[in-house]
mmCIF file of C-alpha atoms and ligand atoms in Angstrom:
data_model
loop_
_atom_site.group_PDB
_atom_site.id
_atom_site.type_symbol
_atom_site.label_atom_id
_atom_site.label_comp_id
_atom_site.label_asym_id
_atom_site.label_seq_id
_atom_site.Cartn_x
_atom_site.Cartn_y
_atom_site.Cartn_z
ATOM 1 C CA UNK A 1261 -8.083 -21.580 13.401
ATOM 2 C CA UNK A 1262 -9.104 -24.192 10.845
ATOM 3 C CA UNK A 1263 -6.928 -26.946 9.433
ATOM 4 C CA UNK A 1264 -5.943 -26.073 5.859
ATOM 5 C CA UNK A 1265 -3.596 -29.029 5.269
ATOM 6 C CA UNK A 1266 -5.227 -30.274 2.052
ATOM 7 C CA UNK A 1267 -5.507 -26.713 0.718
ATOM 8 C CA UNK A 1268 -1.845 -26.051 1.521
ATOM 9 C CA UNK A 1269 -0.698 -29.284 -0.126
ATOM 10 C CA UNK A 1270 -2.612 -28.526 -3.311
ATOM 11 C CA UNK A 1271 -1.147 -24.998 -3.512
ATOM 12 C CA UNK A 1272 2.357 -26.352 -2.980
ATOM 13 C CA UNK A 1273 1.772 -28.902 -5.756
ATOM 14 C CA UNK A 1274 0.181 -26.268 -8.003
ATOM 15 C CA UNK A 1275 -2.986 -28.345 -8.301
ATOM 16 C CA UNK A 1276 -5.557 -25.600 -8.999
ATOM 17 C CA UNK A 1277 -8.612 -27.871 -9.221
ATOM 18 C CA UNK A 1278 -8.086 -29.359 -5.779
ATOM 19 C CA UNK A 1279 -7.080 -26.000 -4.294
ATOM 20 C CA UNK A 1280 -10.254 -24.319 -5.558
ATOM 21 C CA UNK A 1281 -12.369 -27.221 -4.273
ATOM 22 C CA UNK A 1282 -10.643 -27.054 -0.882
ATOM 23 C CA UNK A 1283 -11.190 -23.279 -0.688
ATOM 24 C CA UNK A 1284 -14.875 -23.754 -1.417
ATOM 25 C CA UNK A 1285 -15.025 -26.590 1.163
ATOM 26 C CA UNK A 1286 -13.473 -24.328 3.796
ATOM 27 C CA UNK A 1287 -16.093 -21.660 3.042
ATOM 28 C CA UNK A 1288 -18.888 -24.211 3.163
ATOM 29 C CA UNK A 1289 -17.596 -25.467 6.495
ATOM 30 C CA UNK A 1290 -17.988 -21.927 7.843
ATOM 31 C CA UNK A 1291 -14.327 -20.875 7.952
ATOM 32 C CA UNK A 1292 -13.767 -17.161 8.158
ATOM 33 C CA UNK A 1293 -12.519 -15.650 4.857
ATOM 34 C CA UNK A 1294 -9.709 -13.852 6.680
ATOM 35 C CA UNK A 1295 -8.660 -17.147 8.299
ATOM 36 C CA UNK A 1296 -8.581 -18.863 4.898
ATOM 37 C CA UNK A 1297 -6.466 -16.058 3.415
ATOM 38 C CA UNK A 1298 -4.034 -15.690 6.328
ATOM 39 C CA UNK A 1299 -3.656 -19.284 7.471
ATOM 40 C CA UNK A 1300 -4.557 -21.145 4.301
ATOM 41 C CA UNK A 1301 -3.195 -19.088 1.404
ATOM 42 C CA UNK A 1302 -0.551 -16.660 2.690
ATOM 43 C CA UNK A 1303 0.967 -19.130 5.175
ATOM 44 C CA UNK A 1304 1.348 -21.604 2.304
ATOM 45 C CA UNK A 1305 3.058 -19.036 0.083
ATOM 46 C CA UNK A 1306 5.497 -18.416 2.961
ATOM 47 C CA UNK A 1307 6.182 -22.164 2.989
ATOM 48 C CA UNK A 1308 6.686 -22.043 -0.808
ATOM 49 C CA UNK A 1309 9.158 -19.162 -0.304
ATOM 50 C CA UNK A 1310 11.043 -21.167 2.337
ATOM 51 C CA UNK A 1311 11.300 -24.181 0.030
ATOM 52 C CA UNK A 1312 12.603 -21.882 -2.725
ATOM 53 C CA UNK A 1313 15.218 -20.370 -0.358
ATOM 54 C CA UNK A 1314 16.369 -23.869 0.581
ATOM 55 C CA UNK A 1315 16.724 -24.870 -3.075
ATOM 56 C CA UNK A 1316 14.001 -27.523 -2.755
ATOM 57 C CA UNK A 1317 11.889 -25.921 -5.490
ATOM 58 C CA UNK A 1318 12.608 -23.514 -8.342
ATOM 59 C CA UNK A 1319 10.926 -20.576 -10.098
ATOM 60 C CA UNK A 1320 8.496 -22.682 -12.241
ATOM 61 C CA UNK A 1321 7.095 -24.426 -9.139
ATOM 62 C CA UNK A 1322 6.871 -21.092 -7.286
ATOM 63 C CA UNK A 1323 4.956 -19.683 -10.268
ATOM 64 C CA UNK A 1324 2.543 -22.647 -10.365
ATOM 65 C CA UNK A 1325 1.829 -22.177 -6.664
ATOM 66 C CA UNK A 1326 1.278 -18.458 -7.250
ATOM 67 C CA UNK A 1327 -1.208 -19.132 -10.051
ATOM 68 C CA UNK A 1328 -3.003 -21.663 -7.880
ATOM 69 C CA UNK A 1329 -3.268 -19.177 -5.040
ATOM 70 C CA UNK A 1330 -4.726 -16.602 -7.425
ATOM 71 C CA UNK A 1331 -7.420 -19.093 -8.476
ATOM 72 C CA UNK A 1332 -8.305 -19.545 -4.802
ATOM 73 C CA UNK A 1333 -8.511 -15.795 -4.329
ATOM 74 C CA UNK A 1334 -11.106 -15.589 -7.114
ATOM 75 C CA UNK A 1335 -13.346 -17.876 -5.027
ATOM 76 C CA UNK A 1336 -12.987 -15.545 -2.041
ATOM 77 C CA UNK A 1337 -13.253 -12.215 -3.851
ATOM 78 C CA UNK A 1338 -17.071 -11.842 -3.587
ATOM 79 C CA UNK A 1339 -16.759 -11.990 0.203
ATOM 80 C CA UNK A 1340 -14.578 -8.877 0.399
ATOM 81 C CA UNK A 1341 -17.408 -6.474 -0.306
ATOM 82 C CA UNK A 1342 -18.555 -4.406 2.653
ATOM 83 C CA UNK A 1343 -22.296 -3.692 2.605
ATOM 84 C CA UNK A 1344 -23.554 -0.411 1.172
ATOM 85 C CA UNK A 1345 -20.336 1.091 -0.112
ATOM 86 C CA UNK A 1346 -20.030 4.555 -1.566
ATOM 87 C CA UNK A 1347 -16.650 5.600 -2.980
ATOM 88 C CA UNK A 1348 -14.257 6.326 -0.151
ATOM 89 C CA UNK A 1349 -11.496 7.720 -2.339
ATOM 90 C CA UNK A 1350 -9.247 6.972 -5.296
ATOM 91 C CA UNK A 1351 -6.236 4.687 -4.997
ATOM 92 C CA UNK A 1352 -3.543 4.334 -7.637
ATOM 93 C CA UNK A 1353 -1.638 1.121 -7.000
ATOM 94 C CA UNK A 1354 1.222 -0.752 -8.637
ATOM 95 C CA UNK A 1355 4.188 -3.021 -8.043
ATOM 96 C CA UNK A 1356 7.382 -1.006 -8.428
ATOM 97 C CA UNK A 1357 9.869 -1.113 -11.275
ATOM 98 C CA UNK A 1358 11.755 -4.370 -11.751
ATOM 99 C CA UNK A 1359 9.330 -6.335 -9.586
ATOM 100 C CA UNK A 1360 6.854 -8.847 -11.011
ATOM 101 C CA UNK A 1361 5.193 -10.000 -7.768
ATOM 102 C CA UNK A 1362 1.543 -9.066 -7.810
ATOM 103 C CA UNK A 1363 -0.402 -11.418 -5.546
ATOM 104 C CA UNK A 1364 -0.104 -9.212 -2.463
ATOM 105 C CA UNK A 1365 -0.856 -6.077 -4.473
ATOM 106 C CA UNK A 1366 -3.915 -7.764 -5.990
ATOM 107 C CA UNK A 1367 -5.122 -8.790 -2.563
ATOM 108 C CA UNK A 1368 -4.696 -5.229 -1.265
ATOM 109 C CA UNK A 1369 -6.567 -3.912 -4.355
ATOM 110 C CA UNK A 1370 -9.416 -6.384 -3.900
ATOM 111 C CA UNK A 1371 -9.842 -5.631 -0.210
ATOM 112 C CA UNK A 1372 -9.697 -1.885 -0.789
ATOM 113 C CA UNK A 1373 -12.187 -2.140 -3.617
ATOM 114 C CA UNK A 1374 -14.430 -4.237 -1.395
ATOM 115 C CA UNK A 1375 -14.207 -1.525 1.247
ATOM 116 C CA UNK A 1376 -15.369 1.114 -1.233
ATOM 117 C CA UNK A 1377 -12.199 2.638 -2.672
ATOM 118 C CA UNK A 1378 -11.948 3.206 -6.421
ATOM 119 C CA UNK A 1379 -8.841 1.408 -7.621
ATOM 120 C CA UNK A 1380 -6.641 2.081 -10.613
ATOM 121 C CA UNK A 1381 -4.219 -0.828 -10.825
ATOM 122 C CA UNK A 1382 -1.099 -0.149 -12.881
ATOM 123 C CA UNK A 1383 0.070 -3.761 -12.702
ATOM 124 C CA UNK A 1384 3.688 -4.776 -12.155
ATOM 125 C CA UNK A 1385 7.085 -3.303 -13.053
ATOM 126 C CA UNK A 1386 5.763 0.254 -12.806
ATOM 127 C CA UNK A 1387 8.408 2.935 -13.259
ATOM 128 C CA UNK A 1388 8.378 6.204 -11.296
ATOM 129 C CA UNK A 1389 7.515 8.028 -14.551
ATOM 130 C CA UNK A 1390 4.406 5.898 -15.090
ATOM 131 C CA UNK A 1391 3.288 6.448 -11.486
ATOM 132 C CA UNK A 1392 3.629 10.192 -12.077
ATOM 133 C CA UNK A 1393 1.909 10.151 -15.478
ATOM 134 C CA UNK A 1394 -1.050 8.138 -14.160
ATOM 135 C CA UNK A 1395 -1.252 10.193 -10.965
ATOM 136 C CA UNK A 1396 -1.693 13.290 -13.141
ATOM 137 C CA UNK A 1397 -4.483 11.574 -15.091
ATOM 138 C CA UNK A 1398 -6.330 9.870 -12.248
ATOM 139 C CA UNK A 1399 -5.766 12.443 -9.466
ATOM 140 C CA UNK A 1400 -5.769 9.775 -6.750
ATOM 141 C CA UNK A 1401 -6.061 10.396 -3.020
ATOM 142 C CA UNK A 1402 -3.541 7.630 -2.358
ATOM 143 C CA UNK A 1403 -0.585 6.314 -4.348
ATOM 144 C CA UNK A 1404 0.123 2.769 -3.148
ATOM 145 C CA UNK A 1405 3.306 0.865 -3.984
ATOM 146 C CA UNK A 1406 4.172 -2.775 -3.501
ATOM 147 C CA UNK A 1407 7.657 -4.359 -3.516
ATOM 148 C CA UNK A 1408 8.556 -7.982 -2.767
ATOM 149 C CA UNK A 1409 12.264 -7.833 -3.544
ATOM 150 C CA UNK A 1410 14.810 -6.027 -1.418
ATOM 151 C CA UNK A 1411 16.465 -5.012 -4.702
ATOM 152 C CA UNK A 1412 13.341 -3.194 -5.946
ATOM 153 C CA UNK A 1413 12.512 -1.342 -2.721
ATOM 154 C CA UNK A 1414 14.709 1.662 -3.745
ATOM 155 C CA UNK A 1415 12.213 2.306 -6.515
ATOM 156 C CA UNK A 1416 9.810 3.488 -3.803
ATOM 157 C CA UNK A 1417 11.823 6.585 -2.756
ATOM 158 C CA UNK A 1418 12.578 7.180 -6.458
ATOM 159 C CA UNK A 1419 8.847 7.279 -7.148
ATOM 160 C CA UNK A 1420 8.249 9.614 -4.205
ATOM 161 C CA UNK A 1421 11.000 11.858 -5.547
ATOM 162 C CA UNK A 1422 9.423 11.796 -9.022
ATOM 163 C CA UNK A 1423 6.034 12.767 -7.525
ATOM 164 C CA UNK A 1424 7.818 15.587 -5.735
ATOM 165 C CA UNK A 1425 9.493 16.846 -8.898
ATOM 166 C CA UNK A 1426 6.161 16.750 -10.741
ATOM 167 C CA UNK A 1427 4.624 18.913 -7.994
ATOM 168 C CA UNK A 1428 2.045 16.331 -6.947
ATOM 169 C CA UNK A 1429 3.580 14.855 -3.802
ATOM 170 C CA UNK A 1430 1.653 17.229 -1.543
ATOM 171 C CA UNK A 1431 -1.656 16.337 -3.194
ATOM 172 C CA UNK A 1432 -1.452 12.599 -2.542
ATOM 173 C CA UNK A 1433 -0.836 10.271 0.385
ATOM 174 C CA UNK A 1434 1.790 7.622 -0.260
ATOM 175 C CA UNK A 1435 1.282 4.150 1.173
ATOM 176 C CA UNK A 1436 3.771 1.312 0.832
ATOM 177 C CA UNK A 1437 3.869 -2.405 1.565
ATOM 178 C CA UNK A 1438 5.232 -5.811 0.604
ATOM 179 C CA UNK A 1439 7.062 -8.517 2.537
ATOM 180 C CA UNK A 1440 10.510 -6.824 2.874
ATOM 181 C CA UNK A 1441 9.033 -3.363 3.548
ATOM 182 C CA UNK A 1442 8.826 -2.088 7.129
ATOM 183 C CA UNK A 1443 7.304 0.782 9.066
ATOM 184 C CA UNK A 1444 10.853 2.051 9.668
ATOM 185 C CA UNK A 1445 11.567 2.059 5.928
ATOM 186 C CA UNK A 1446 8.320 3.953 5.284
ATOM 187 C CA UNK A 1447 9.484 6.548 7.798
ATOM 188 C CA UNK A 1448 12.956 6.775 6.242
ATOM 189 C CA UNK A 1449 11.664 7.398 2.744
ATOM 190 C CA UNK A 1450 8.939 9.760 3.988
ATOM 191 C CA UNK A 1451 5.985 7.680 2.842
ATOM 192 C CA UNK A 1452 2.791 8.594 4.696
ATOM 193 C CA UNK A 1453 1.819 5.086 5.654
ATOM 194 C CA UNK A 1454 2.809 1.425 5.734
ATOM 195 C CA UNK A 1455 0.656 -1.648 6.206
ATOM 196 C CA UNK A 1456 1.832 -5.201 6.705
ATOM 197 C CA UNK A 1457 -1.224 -6.887 5.202
ATOM 198 C CA UNK A 1458 -4.272 -6.226 3.065
ATOM 199 C CA UNK A 1459 -6.665 -5.908 6.010
ATOM 200 C CA UNK A 1460 -4.599 -3.255 7.737
ATOM 201 C CA UNK A 1461 -4.016 -1.551 4.362
ATOM 202 C CA UNK A 1462 -7.758 -0.805 4.317
ATOM 203 C CA UNK A 1463 -7.812 0.615 7.843
ATOM 204 C CA UNK A 1464 -4.621 2.622 7.255
ATOM 205 C CA UNK A 1465 -6.080 4.034 4.019
ATOM 206 C CA UNK A 1466 -9.228 5.100 5.863
ATOM 207 C CA UNK A 1467 -7.059 6.664 8.587
ATOM 208 C CA UNK A 1468 -5.023 8.554 5.985
ATOM 209 C CA UNK A 1469 -8.146 10.064 4.468
ATOM 210 C CA UNK A 1470 -9.820 10.664 7.831
ATOM 211 C CA UNK A 1471 -12.782 8.370 7.209
ATOM 212 C CA UNK A 1472 -14.183 5.583 9.340
HETATM 213 C C1 LIG B 1922 5.036 -16.304 -5.664
HETATM 214 C C2 LIG B 1922 6.447 -15.787 -5.666
HETATM 215 C C3 LIG B 1922 7.039 -15.500 -6.905
HETATM 216 C C4 LIG B 1922 6.265 -15.575 -8.215
HETATM 217 C C5 LIG B 1922 5.412 -14.280 -8.324
HETATM 218 C C6 LIG B 1922 4.130 -14.511 -9.118
HETATM 219 C C7 LIG B 1922 3.182 -13.344 -8.961
HETATM 220 N N1 LIG B 1922 2.296 -13.252 -9.943
HETATM 221 O O1 LIG B 1922 3.221 -12.563 -8.020
HETATM 222 C C8 LIG B 1922 7.418 -15.654 -9.266
HETATM 223 C C9 LIG B 1922 7.716 -17.104 -9.557
HETATM 224 C C10 LIG B 1922 7.206 -14.914 -10.578
HETATM 225 C C11 LIG B 1922 8.593 -15.071 -8.455
HETATM 226 C C12 LIG B 1922 9.747 -14.626 -9.041
HETATM 227 C C13 LIG B 1922 10.870 -14.208 -8.326
HETATM 228 N N2 LIG B 1922 11.014 -14.242 -6.981
HETATM 229 CO CO1 LIG B 1922 9.536 -14.564 -5.746
HETATM 230 N N3 LIG B 1922 8.389 -15.170 -4.393
HETATM 231 C C14 LIG B 1922 7.147 -15.594 -4.441
HETATM 232 C C15 LIG B 1922 6.694 -15.987 -2.999
HETATM 233 C C16 LIG B 1922 6.828 -17.491 -2.854
HETATM 234 C C17 LIG B 1922 5.296 -15.597 -2.576
HETATM 235 C C18 LIG B 1922 4.933 -14.115 -2.715
HETATM 236 C C19 LIG B 1922 3.445 -13.959 -2.465
HETATM 237 O O2 LIG B 1922 2.682 -13.879 -3.399
HETATM 238 N N4 LIG B 1922 3.016 -14.007 -1.170
HETATM 239 C C20 LIG B 1922 1.607 -13.947 -0.799
HETATM 240 C C21 LIG B 1922 1.148 -12.490 -0.752
HETATM 241 C C22 LIG B 1922 -0.329 -12.402 -0.396
HETATM 242 O O3 LIG B 1922 1.888 -11.867 0.266
HETATM 243 P P1 LIG B 1922 2.682 -10.490 0.030
HETATM 244 O O4 LIG B 1922 3.049 -10.341 -1.385
HETATM 245 O O5 LIG B 1922 3.727 -10.350 1.067
HETATM 246 O O6 LIG B 1922 1.559 -9.381 0.286
HETATM 247 C C23 LIG B 1922 0.993 -9.084 1.552
HETATM 248 C C24 LIG B 1922 1.757 -7.992 2.321
HETATM 249 O O7 LIG B 1922 3.133 -7.942 2.021
HETATM 250 C C25 LIG B 1922 1.009 -6.734 1.999
HETATM 251 N N5 LIG B 1922 1.327 -5.968 0.789
HETATM 252 C C26 LIG B 1922 1.825 -6.350 -0.390
HETATM 253 N N6 LIG B 1922 1.876 -5.344 -1.250
HETATM 254 C C27 LIG B 1922 1.399 -4.264 -0.617
HETATM 255 C C28 LIG B 1922 1.228 -2.950 -1.046
HETATM 256 C C29 LIG B 1922 0.699 -2.017 -0.181
HETATM 257 C C30 LIG B 1922 0.507 -0.618 -0.629
HETATM 258 C C31 LIG B 1922 0.354 -2.397 1.150
HETATM 259 C C32 LIG B 1922 -0.158 -1.401 2.078
HETATM 260 C C33 LIG B 1922 0.525 -3.725 1.582
HETATM 261 C C34 LIG B 1922 1.042 -4.636 0.685
HETATM 262 O O8 LIG B 1922 -0.331 -7.181 1.896
HETATM 263 C C35 LIG B 1922 -0.354 -8.446 1.238
HETATM 264 C C36 LIG B 1922 -1.547 -9.224 1.685
HETATM 265 O O9 LIG B 1922 -1.620 -9.434 3.060
HETATM 266 C C37 LIG B 1922 7.740 -15.193 -2.146
HETATM 267 C C38 LIG B 1922 7.990 -15.741 -0.737
HETATM 268 C C39 LIG B 1922 7.263 -14.947 0.317
HETATM 269 N N7 LIG B 1922 7.061 -15.562 1.454
HETATM 270 O O10 LIG B 1922 6.893 -13.788 0.146
HETATM 271 C C40 LIG B 1922 8.960 -15.218 -3.069
HETATM 272 C C41 LIG B 1922 10.045 -14.134 -2.954
HETATM 273 C C42 LIG B 1922 9.420 -12.765 -2.721
HETATM 274 N N8 LIG B 1922 10.695 -14.178 -4.275
HETATM 275 C C43 LIG B 1922 11.969 -14.040 -4.221
HETATM 276 C C44 LIG B 1922 12.842 -14.065 -5.337
HETATM 277 C C45 LIG B 1922 14.330 -14.053 -5.031
HETATM 278 C C46 LIG B 1922 12.351 -14.103 -6.659
HETATM 279 C C47 LIG B 1922 13.166 -14.082 -7.959
HETATM 280 C C48 LIG B 1922 14.355 -13.092 -7.970
HETATM 281 C C49 LIG B 1922 13.627 -15.534 -8.219
HETATM 282 C C50 LIG B 1922 14.530 -15.739 -9.421
HETATM 283 N N9 LIG B 1922 15.723 -16.216 -9.140
HETATM 284 O O11 LIG B 1922 14.176 -15.474 -10.538
HETATM 285 C C51 LIG B 1922 12.108 -13.719 -9.010
HETATM 286 C C52 LIG B 1922 12.019 -12.198 -9.250
HETATM 287 C C53 LIG B 1922 11.099 -11.835 -10.378
HETATM 288 C C54 LIG B 1922 10.837 -10.330 -10.391
HETATM 289 N N10 LIG B 1922 11.614 -9.581 -11.174
HETATM 290 O O12 LIG B 1922 9.974 -9.858 -9.678
HETATM 291 C C55 LIG B 1922 12.465 -13.836 -2.781
HETATM 292 C C56 LIG B 1922 12.794 -12.367 -2.491
HETATM 293 C C57 LIG B 1922 14.002 -12.175 -1.598
HETATM 294 C C58 LIG B 1922 14.176 -10.710 -1.304
HETATM 295 N N11 LIG B 1922 13.858 -10.301 -0.079
HETATM 296 O O13 LIG B 1922 14.570 -9.940 -2.136
HETATM 297 C C59 LIG B 1922 11.263 -14.437 -1.967
HETATM 298 C C60 LIG B 1922 11.086 -13.822 -0.557
HETATM 299 C C61 LIG B 1922 11.512 -15.970 -1.871
HETATM 300 C C62 LIG B 1922 12.661 -16.334 -0.974
HETATM 301 N N12 LIG B 1922 12.398 -16.725 0.261
HETATM 302 O O14 LIG B 1922 13.785 -16.268 -1.401
HETATM 303 N N13 LIG B 1922 8.335 -15.118 -7.122
#
């Protein structure tokens, strides 16, 4: 594992220029993209979350760090593409109603797109009705939901229920994720799959659709 101290410090400070330079430096030094994401970017956002919980920083600083991380992700995005990709299936993805966190969802979208899935990203604060309306339009193979707040997780079963009522639940696979979401929760709400990170989201999606 590489040392991402300078990268972490710049994300915590919200210094995008330095963070982007440090991301590029890590790539140039031969660091693995996955290592940069997991141990450079995501680990730092966990640290940011801890500082927020402890009252050491507030929402504006958390937002600056988030924006900085997103700039770093842009540097890494071209490396997500798997060679020779034909469409593996359609994924409709969004962050559930009431929830504005989108970094994890964006990472999942990017990795899935890189692996050959066609993504329709509904953005954040997506109500069950919008999921249903777009699912009718797009006819996805997978409906993927993200939630980062324990208070917005209940929107996941509400969306599944809405898909049910609209008669499309049986036609799609439902995949869920986000920091407070667990495999057990996925089971409880009868989602088809859960993944803890963007990398395993890709392999779980392939598993769901029976492709390798
Ligand atoms: C950045 C951030 C923000 C930013 C979000 C900016 C943005 N554009 O996303 C801002 C400042 C807006 C924000 C606001 C708030 N936040 Co906030 N935030 C965070 C923080 C620090 C990082 C989240 C993040 O981006 N992590 C990095 C990404 C890559 O990780 P990830 O999202 O977990 O995603 C990975 C996996 O979960 C998974 N995944 C994610 N989605 C999906 C979907 C699918 C389908 C699959 C398969 C997998 C998957 O794959 C991803 C990649 O590996 C977290 C702390 C933390 N450690 O999570 C708090 C945190 C989530 N926030 C929190 C809180 C309380 C809030 C606020 C209520 C604060 C306030 N008082 O206003 C508001 C709520 C606003 C709202 N209505 O949504 C709490 C939530 C507590 C809880 N359990 O409910 C946390 C945990 C901080 C804390 N420790 O207290 N926040």
